[in-house]
CSV table of C-alpha atoms in Angstrom, one decimal:
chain,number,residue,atom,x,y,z
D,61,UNK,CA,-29.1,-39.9,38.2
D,62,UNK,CA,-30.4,-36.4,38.4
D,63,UNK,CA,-27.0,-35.1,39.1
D,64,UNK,CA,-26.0,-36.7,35.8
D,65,UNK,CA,-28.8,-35.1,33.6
D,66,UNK,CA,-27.5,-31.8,34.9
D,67,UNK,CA,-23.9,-32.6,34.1
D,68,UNK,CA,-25.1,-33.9,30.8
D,69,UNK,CA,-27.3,-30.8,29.9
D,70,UNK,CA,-24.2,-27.9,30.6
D,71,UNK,CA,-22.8,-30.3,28.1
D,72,UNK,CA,-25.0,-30.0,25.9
D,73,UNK,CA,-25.3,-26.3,26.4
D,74,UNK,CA,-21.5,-25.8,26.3
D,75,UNK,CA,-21.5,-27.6,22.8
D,76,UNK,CA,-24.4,-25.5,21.4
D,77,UNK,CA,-23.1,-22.4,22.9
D,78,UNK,CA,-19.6,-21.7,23.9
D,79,UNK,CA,-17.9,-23.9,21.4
D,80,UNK,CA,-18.7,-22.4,18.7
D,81,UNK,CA,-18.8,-18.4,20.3
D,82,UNK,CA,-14.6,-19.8,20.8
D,83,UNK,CA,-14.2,-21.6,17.2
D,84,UNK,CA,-15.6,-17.9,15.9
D,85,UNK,CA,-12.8,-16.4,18.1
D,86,UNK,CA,-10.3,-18.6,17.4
D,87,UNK,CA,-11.3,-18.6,13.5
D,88,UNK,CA,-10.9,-14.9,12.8
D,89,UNK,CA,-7.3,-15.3,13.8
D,90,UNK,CA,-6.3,-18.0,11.5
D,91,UNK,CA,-4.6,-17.8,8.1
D,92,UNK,CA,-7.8,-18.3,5.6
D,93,UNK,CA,-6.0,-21.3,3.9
D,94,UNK,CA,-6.3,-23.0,7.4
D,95,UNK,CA,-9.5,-21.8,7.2
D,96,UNK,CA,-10.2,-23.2,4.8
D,97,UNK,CA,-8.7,-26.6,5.9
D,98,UNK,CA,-11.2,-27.0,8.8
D,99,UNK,CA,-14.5,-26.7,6.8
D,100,UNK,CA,-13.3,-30.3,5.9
D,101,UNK,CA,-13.3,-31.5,9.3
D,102,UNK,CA,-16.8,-32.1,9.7
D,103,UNK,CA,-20.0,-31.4,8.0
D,104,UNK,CA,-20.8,-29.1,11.7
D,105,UNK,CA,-17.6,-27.8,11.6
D,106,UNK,CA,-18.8,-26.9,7.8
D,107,UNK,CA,-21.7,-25.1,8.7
D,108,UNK,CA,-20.7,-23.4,11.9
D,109,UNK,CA,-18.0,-21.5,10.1
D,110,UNK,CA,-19.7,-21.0,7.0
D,111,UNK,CA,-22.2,-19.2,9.0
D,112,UNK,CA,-19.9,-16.2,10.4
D,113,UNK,CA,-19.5,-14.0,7.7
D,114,UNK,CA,-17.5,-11.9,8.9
D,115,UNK,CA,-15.1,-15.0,8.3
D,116,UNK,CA,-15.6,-14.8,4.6
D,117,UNK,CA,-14.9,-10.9,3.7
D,118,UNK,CA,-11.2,-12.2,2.6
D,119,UNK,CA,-10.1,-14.2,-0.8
D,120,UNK,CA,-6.5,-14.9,0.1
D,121,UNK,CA,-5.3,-16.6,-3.5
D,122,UNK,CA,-2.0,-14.8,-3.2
D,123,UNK,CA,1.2,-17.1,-5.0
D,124,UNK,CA,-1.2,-19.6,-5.6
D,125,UNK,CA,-1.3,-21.9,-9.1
D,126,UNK,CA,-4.6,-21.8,-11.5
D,127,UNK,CA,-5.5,-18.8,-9.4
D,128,UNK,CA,-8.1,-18.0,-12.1
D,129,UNK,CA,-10.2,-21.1,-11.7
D,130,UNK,CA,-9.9,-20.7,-8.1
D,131,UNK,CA,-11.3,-17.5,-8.1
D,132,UNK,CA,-14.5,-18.6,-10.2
D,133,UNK,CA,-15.0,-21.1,-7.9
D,134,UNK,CA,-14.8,-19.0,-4.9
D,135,UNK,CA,-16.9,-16.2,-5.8
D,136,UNK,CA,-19.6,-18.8,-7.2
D,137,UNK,CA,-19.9,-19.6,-3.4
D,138,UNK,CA,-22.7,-18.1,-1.1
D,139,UNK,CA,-20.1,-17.5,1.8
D,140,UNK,CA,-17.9,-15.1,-0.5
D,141,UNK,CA,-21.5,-13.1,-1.0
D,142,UNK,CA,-19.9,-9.8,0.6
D,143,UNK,CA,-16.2,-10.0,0.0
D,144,UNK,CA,-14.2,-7.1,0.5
D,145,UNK,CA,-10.8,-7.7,-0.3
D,146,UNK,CA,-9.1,-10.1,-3.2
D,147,UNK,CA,-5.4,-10.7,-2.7
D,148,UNK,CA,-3.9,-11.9,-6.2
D,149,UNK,CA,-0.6,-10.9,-5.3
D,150,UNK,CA,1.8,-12.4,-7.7
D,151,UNK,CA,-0.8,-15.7,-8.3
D,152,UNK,CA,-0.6,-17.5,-11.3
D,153,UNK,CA,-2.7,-18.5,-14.2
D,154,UNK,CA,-5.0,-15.4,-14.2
D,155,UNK,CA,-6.0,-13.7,-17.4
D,156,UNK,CA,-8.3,-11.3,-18.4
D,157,UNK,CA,-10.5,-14.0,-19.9
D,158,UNK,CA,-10.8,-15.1,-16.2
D,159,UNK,CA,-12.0,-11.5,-14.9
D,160,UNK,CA,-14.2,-11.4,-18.0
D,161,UNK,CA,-16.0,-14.7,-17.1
D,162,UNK,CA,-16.2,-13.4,-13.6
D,163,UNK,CA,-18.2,-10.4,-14.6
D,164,UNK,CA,-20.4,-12.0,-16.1
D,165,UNK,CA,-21.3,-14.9,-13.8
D,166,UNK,CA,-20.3,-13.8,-10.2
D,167,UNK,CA,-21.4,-9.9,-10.5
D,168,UNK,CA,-23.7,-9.9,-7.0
D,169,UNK,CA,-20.7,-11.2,-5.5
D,170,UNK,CA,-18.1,-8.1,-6.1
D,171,UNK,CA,-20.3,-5.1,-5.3
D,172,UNK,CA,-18.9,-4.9,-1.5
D,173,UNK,CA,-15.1,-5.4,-3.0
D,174,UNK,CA,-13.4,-2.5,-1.5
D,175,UNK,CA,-9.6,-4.2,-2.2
D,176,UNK,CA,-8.2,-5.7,-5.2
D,177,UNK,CA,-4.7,-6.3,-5.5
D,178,UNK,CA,-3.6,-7.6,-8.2
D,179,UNK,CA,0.3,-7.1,-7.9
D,180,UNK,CA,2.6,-9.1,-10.4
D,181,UNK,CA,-0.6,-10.7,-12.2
D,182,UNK,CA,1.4,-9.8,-15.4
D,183,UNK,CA,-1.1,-11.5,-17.7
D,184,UNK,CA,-3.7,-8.8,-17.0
D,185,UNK,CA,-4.4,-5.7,-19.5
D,186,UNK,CA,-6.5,-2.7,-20.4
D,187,UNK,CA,-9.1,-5.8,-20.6
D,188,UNK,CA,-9.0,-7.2,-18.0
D,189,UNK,CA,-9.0,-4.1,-15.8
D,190,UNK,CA,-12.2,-3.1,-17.7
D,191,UNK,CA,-14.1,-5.9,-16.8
D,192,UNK,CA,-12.8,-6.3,-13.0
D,193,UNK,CA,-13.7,-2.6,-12.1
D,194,UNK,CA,-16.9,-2.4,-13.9
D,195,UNK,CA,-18.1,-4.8,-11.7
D,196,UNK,CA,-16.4,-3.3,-8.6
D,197,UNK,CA,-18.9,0.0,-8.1
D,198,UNK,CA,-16.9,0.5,-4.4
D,199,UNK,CA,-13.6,-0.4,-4.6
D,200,UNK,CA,-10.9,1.5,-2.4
D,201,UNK,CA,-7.8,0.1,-2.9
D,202,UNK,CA,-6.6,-0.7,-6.3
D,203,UNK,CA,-3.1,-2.3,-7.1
D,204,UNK,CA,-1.5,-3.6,-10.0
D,205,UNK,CA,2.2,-3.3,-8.8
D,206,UNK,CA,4.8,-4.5,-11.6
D,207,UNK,CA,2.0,-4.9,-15.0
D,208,UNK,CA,4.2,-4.3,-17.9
D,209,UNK,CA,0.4,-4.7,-20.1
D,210,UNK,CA,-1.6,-1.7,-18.5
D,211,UNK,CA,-1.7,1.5,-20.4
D,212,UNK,CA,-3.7,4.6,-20.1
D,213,UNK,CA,-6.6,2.6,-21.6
D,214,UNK,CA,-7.0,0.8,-18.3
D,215,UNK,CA,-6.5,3.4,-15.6
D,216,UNK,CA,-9.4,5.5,-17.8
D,217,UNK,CA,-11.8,2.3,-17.4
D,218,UNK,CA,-11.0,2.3,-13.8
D,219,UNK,CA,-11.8,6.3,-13.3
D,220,UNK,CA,-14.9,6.1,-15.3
D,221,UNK,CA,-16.0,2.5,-13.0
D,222,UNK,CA,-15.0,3.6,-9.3
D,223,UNK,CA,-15.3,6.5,-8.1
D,224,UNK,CA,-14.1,5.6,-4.5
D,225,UNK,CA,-10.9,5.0,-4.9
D,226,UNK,CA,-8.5,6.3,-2.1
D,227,UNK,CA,-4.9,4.3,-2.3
D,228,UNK,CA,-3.5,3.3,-5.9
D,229,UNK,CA,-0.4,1.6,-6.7
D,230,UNK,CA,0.9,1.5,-10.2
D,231,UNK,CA,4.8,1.1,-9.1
D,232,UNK,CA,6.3,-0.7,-12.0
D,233,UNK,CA,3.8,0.2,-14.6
D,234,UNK,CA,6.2,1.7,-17.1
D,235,UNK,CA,3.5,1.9,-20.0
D,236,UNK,CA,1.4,4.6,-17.8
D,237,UNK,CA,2.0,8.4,-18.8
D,238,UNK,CA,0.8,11.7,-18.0
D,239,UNK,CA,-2.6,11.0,-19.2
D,240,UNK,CA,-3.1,8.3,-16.7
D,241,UNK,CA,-1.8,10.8,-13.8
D,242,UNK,CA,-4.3,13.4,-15.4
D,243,UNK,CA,-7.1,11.0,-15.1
D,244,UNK,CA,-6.4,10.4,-11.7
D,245,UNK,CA,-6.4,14.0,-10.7
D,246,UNK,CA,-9.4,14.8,-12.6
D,247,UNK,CA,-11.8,12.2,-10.8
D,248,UNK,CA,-9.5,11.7,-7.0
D,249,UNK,CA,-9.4,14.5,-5.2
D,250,UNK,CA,-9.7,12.5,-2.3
D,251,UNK,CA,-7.2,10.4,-3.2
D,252,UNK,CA,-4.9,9.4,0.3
D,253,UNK,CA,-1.9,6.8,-1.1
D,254,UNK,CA,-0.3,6.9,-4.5
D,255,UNK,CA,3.0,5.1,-5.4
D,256,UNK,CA,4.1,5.7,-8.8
D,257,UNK,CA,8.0,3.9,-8.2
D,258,UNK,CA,9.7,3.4,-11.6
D,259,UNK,CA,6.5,4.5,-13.8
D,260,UNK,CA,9.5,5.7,-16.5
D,261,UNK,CA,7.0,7.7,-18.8
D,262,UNK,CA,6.1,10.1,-16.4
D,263,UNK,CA,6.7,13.7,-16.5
D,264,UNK,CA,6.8,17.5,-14.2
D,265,UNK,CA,3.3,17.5,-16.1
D,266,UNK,CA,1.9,14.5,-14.9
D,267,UNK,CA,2.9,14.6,-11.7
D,268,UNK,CA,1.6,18.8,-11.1
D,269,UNK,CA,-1.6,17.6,-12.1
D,270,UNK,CA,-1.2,15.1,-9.3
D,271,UNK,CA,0.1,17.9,-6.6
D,272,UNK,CA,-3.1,19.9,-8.0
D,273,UNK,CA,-6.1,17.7,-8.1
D,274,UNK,CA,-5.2,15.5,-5.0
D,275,UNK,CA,-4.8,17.7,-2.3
D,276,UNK,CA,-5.7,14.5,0.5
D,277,UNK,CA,-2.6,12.9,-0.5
D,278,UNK,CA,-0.7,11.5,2.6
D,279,UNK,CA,1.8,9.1,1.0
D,280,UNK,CA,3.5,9.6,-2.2
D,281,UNK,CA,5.9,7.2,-3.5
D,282,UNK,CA,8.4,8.4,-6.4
D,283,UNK,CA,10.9,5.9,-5.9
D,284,UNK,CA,13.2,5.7,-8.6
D,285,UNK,CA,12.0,8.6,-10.9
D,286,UNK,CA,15.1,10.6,-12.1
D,287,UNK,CA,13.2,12.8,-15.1
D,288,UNK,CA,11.2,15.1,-12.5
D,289,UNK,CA,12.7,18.6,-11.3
D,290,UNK,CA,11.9,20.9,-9.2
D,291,UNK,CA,9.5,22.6,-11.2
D,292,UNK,CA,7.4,19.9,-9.9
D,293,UNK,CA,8.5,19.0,-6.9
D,294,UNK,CA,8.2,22.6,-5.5
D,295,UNK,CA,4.2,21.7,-5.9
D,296,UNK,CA,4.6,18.8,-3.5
D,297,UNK,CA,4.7,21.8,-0.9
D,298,UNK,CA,0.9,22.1,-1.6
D,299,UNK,CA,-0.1,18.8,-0.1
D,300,UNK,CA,-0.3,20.0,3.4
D,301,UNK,CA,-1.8,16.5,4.7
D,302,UNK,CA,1.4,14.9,3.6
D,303,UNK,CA,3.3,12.4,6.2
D,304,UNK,CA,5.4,9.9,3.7
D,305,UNK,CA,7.8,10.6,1.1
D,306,UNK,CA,9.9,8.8,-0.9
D,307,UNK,CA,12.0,10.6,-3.4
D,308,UNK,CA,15.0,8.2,-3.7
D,309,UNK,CA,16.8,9.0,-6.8
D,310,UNK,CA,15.7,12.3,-7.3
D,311,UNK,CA,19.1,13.5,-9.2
D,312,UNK,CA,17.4,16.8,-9.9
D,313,UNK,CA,15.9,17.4,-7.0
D,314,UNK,CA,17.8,21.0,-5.5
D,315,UNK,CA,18.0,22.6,-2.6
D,316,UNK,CA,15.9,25.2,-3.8
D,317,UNK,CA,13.2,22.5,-4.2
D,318,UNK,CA,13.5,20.6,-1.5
D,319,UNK,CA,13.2,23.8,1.0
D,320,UNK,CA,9.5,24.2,-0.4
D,321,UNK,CA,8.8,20.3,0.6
D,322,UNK,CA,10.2,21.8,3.9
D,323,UNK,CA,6.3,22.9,4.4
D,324,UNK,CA,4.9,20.1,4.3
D,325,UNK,CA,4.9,20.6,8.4
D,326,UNK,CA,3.3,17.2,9.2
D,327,UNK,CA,5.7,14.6,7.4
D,328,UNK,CA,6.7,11.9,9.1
D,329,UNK,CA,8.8,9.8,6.6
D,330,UNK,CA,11.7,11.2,4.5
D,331,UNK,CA,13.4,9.4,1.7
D,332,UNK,CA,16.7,11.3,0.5
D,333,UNK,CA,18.3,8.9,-0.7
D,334,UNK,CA,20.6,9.3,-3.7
D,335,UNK,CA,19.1,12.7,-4.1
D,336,UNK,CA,22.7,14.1,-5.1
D,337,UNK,CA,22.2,17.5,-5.5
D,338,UNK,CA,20.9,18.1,-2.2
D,339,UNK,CA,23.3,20.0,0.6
D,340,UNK,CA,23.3,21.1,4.0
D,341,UNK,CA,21.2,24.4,2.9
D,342,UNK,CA,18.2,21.8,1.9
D,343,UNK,CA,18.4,19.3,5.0
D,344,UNK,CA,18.6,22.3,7.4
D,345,UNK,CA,15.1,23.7,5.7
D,346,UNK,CA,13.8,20.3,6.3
D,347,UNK,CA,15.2,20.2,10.4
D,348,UNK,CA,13.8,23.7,10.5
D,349,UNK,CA,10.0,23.0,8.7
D,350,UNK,CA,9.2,19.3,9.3
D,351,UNK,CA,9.8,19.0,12.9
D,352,UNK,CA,8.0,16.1,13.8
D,353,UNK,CA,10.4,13.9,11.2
D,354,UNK,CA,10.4,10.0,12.4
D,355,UNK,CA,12.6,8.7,9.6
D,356,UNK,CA,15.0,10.3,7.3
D,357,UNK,CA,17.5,8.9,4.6
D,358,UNK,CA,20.5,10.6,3.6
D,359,UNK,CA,22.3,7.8,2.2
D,360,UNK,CA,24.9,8.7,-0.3
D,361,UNK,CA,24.5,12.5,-0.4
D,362,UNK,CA,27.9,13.8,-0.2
D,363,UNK,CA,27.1,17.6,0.0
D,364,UNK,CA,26.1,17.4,3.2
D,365,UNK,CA,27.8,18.0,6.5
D,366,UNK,CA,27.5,17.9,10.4
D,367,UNK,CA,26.1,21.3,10.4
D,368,UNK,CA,22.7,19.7,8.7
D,369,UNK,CA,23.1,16.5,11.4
D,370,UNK,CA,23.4,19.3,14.5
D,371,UNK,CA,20.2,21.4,13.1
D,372,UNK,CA,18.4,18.1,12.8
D,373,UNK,CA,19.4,17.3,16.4
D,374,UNK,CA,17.9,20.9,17.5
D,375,UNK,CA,14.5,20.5,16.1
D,376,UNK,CA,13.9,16.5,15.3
D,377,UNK,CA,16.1,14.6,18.3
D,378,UNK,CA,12.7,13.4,20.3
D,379,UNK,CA,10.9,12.4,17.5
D,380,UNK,CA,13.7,10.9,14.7
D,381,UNK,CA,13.7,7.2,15.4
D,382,UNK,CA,15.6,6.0,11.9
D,383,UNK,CA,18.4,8.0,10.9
D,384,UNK,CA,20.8,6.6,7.7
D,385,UNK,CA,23.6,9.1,7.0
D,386,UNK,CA,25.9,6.2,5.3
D,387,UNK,CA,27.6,7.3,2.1
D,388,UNK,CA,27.5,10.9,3.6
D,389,UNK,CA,31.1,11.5,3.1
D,390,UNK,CA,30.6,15.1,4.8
D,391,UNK,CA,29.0,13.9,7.7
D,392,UNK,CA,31.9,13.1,10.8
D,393,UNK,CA,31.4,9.2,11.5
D,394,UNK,CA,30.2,8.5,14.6
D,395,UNK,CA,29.1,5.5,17.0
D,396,UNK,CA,25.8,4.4,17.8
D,397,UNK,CA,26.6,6.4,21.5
D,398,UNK,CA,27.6,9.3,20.0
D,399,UNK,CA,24.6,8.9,17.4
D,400,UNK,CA,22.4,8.8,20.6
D,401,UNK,CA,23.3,11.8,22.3
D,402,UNK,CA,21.9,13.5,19.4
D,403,UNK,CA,18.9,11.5,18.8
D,404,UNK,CA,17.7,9.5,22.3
D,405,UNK,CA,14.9,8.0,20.5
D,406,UNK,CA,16.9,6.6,17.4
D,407,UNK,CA,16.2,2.8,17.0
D,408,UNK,CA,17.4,2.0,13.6
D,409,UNK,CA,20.7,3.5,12.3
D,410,UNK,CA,20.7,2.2,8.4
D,411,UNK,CA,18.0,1.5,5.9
D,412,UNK,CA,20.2,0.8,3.0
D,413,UNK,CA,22.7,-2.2,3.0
C-alpha cells in the first residue's frame, strides 16, 4: 500500500511538474496554427499554454481568409498582450478600416510590436498605414512588399510614428518617390536593411540621400532599377558596413562606378546580374577590394573575360561559395572540376535559370 502512494505521488508530481516544463518545450517549436489547435484539447491544456507567454509574441495570419476579423479578435485577447511580430503576408480581407478599428480598441496590445509585415495586403493605403504605426511607438521591421496604394503620404506617417525602425521593405511600391527616400534618410540613420526592388519613381536623388543619411546600412536591395547611374552609385562606396548587394539590372551602372562599390571592403553578397556595361576592368576592382566575396553574379554580362574569373580566383577562391558566370559569353566554359580548382569552396554554380 505505501509503495503505491509513493508510485502514485511521482505521478502526481510528474503531471504538475514535468509535463507541462515538456509541453512548453515542445510548444515553442510548433507552427502557431497547431498551436493554436491544442488550446482546444482541454480546458488544462487551455490554460497551461495560455500561461507561457513567450508562446504568444507571434500572430501568424499569413494567406489566411477574413484576416481582418481575425486580427481584431486576436489582439482583443489577453494572451496577445505583448506581441511582437504580425505576419500578414499576402492575407486576405484586410483594409484599412480594419487597422483603424484596431487602433482604437486593441491600442495596449501593439505597444511591444516590433514587426509588421504586411506584404501583398494590397487593400492597405496612406490610411491605413497612419493608423497601424501610430499605434506601433517600437516597431523595427516594417514591410509592405508589392502595395500599389502607398504613396509618400504613408511612409511620412510612419517616420513621424516610429522612430525605431531598422529594416524596411517597399519592393514593389511603385507610387513611392524621392520624397519618401528623403524621409527615410532624414529620420534613419540607423537604418540596417532597405529593399527598394522595382520602386519605378525613384531617382540618383533619392537614392544619394539614402547613401548619405543611412550610413548603418548593410543590405541594399535595388533589384530591377534601370534609371540610376553612377552618379549615384559611386555614393554606395560610402556605406562602409555594407555586406549585400543587389544591383541586378543596373544598365547604367559602369565600370567607373562599380570600382568605387569595390570599397565597400566587407561585402559579402554581389548581384551583377544583367549589369551590361560592366567589363573585366570593374570585376577585377571588385576581386581586388571586396575580398571576402561569398556570392557573386555575373550572369549575362558579355564584356567580361577569364582574366576577371583568374583575379577573382587570386583574392576570393576560399571564401566565394556561389559563383554564376552563365550568359558570360567572354568567360571560357568550364566544368564543375575545372570550376573547383579555382574556387574549392564553391557550392552553387548558377543562381539564374
Amino acid at each position: 500500500m505505501e509503495g503505491e502512494d509513493v508510485e502514485a505521488a511521482e505521478e502526481g508530481t510528474w503531471s504538475r511538474e514535468s509535463i507541462p516544463k515538456v509541453l512548453k518545450i515542445v510548444s515553442t517549436r510548433l507552427p502557431q496554427r497547431d498551436l493554436i489547435s491544442l488550446l482546444l484539447v482541454s480546458p488544462w491544456l487551455n490554460g497551461t499554454l495560455v500561461s507561457y507567454p513567450s508562446l504568444w509574441l507571434l500572430l501568424d495570419l499569413r494567406e489566411m481568409n477574413n484576416a481582418g476579423n481575425r486580427l481584431m479578435a486576436a489582439l482583443s485577447l489577453p494572451r496577445y498582450r505583448h506581441v511582437k511580430q504580425i505576419n500578414l503576408e499576402f492575407a486576405q480581407d484586410i483594409e484599412d478600416k480594419h487597422l483603424e478599428l484596431i487602433k482604437n480598441k486593441c491600442l495596449d496590445s501593439l505597444q511591444n510590436l516590433e514587426v509588421l509585415n504586411l506584404n501583398g495586403c494590397q487593400k492597405i493605403s496612406d490610411k491605413g498605414i497612419e493608423a497601424i504605426t501610430s499605434a506601433c511607438p517600437n516597431l523595427k521591421v516594417f514591410s509592405i512588399y508589392w502595395n500599389v496604394r502607398v504613396t509618400d503620404i504613408g511612409i511620412a506617417h510612419l517616420v513621424k510614428n516610429c522612430k525605431h525602425i531598422v529594416d524596411l521593405n517597399f519592393s514593389g511600391c511603385k507610387n513611392l518617390s524621392d520624397k519618401s527616400l528623403q524621409l527615410v534618410a532624414e529620420n534613419y540613420p540607423e537604418l540596417e536593411l532597405l529593399n527598394l526592388t522595382r520602386c519605378v519613381k525613384l531617382t540618383d536623388s533619392g537614392l544619394q540621400q539614402i547613401l548619405h543619411g543611412c550610413p548603418c546600412l548593410h543590405s541594399l536591395n535595388l533589384y530591377a532599377l534601370s534609371s540610376f547611374t553612377d552618379e549615384a552609385y559611386k555614393r554606395i562606396s560610402l556605406l562602409s558596413h555594407l555586406k549585400f548587394l543587389d544591383l541586378c539590372g543596373g544598365q547604367n551602372l559602369s565600370d567607373e562606378g562599380l570600382s568605387c562599390i569595390a570599397r565597400c571592403k566587407s561585402l559579402l553578397s554581389l548581384n551583377l546580374t544583367w549589369c551590361v556595361r560592366i567589363t573585366d576592368v570593374g570585376v577585377i576592382a571588385v576581386a581586388q577590394g571586396c575580398t571576402s566575396l561569398e556570392f557573386l553574379s555575373l550572369f549575362g554580362i558579355v564584356g567580361v573575360t577569364d582574366k576577371c574569373l583568374e583575379s577573382l580566383s587570386r583574392t576570393c577562391s576560399n571564401t566565394i561559395t556561389t559563383l554564376d558566370v552563365n550568359g558570360c559569353i567572354g568567360i571560357k566554359k568550364r566544368s564543375r572540376d575545372e570550376l573547383l580548382q579555382l574556387f574549392p569552396k564553391l557550392q552553387c554554380f548558377k543562381v539564374h535559370s
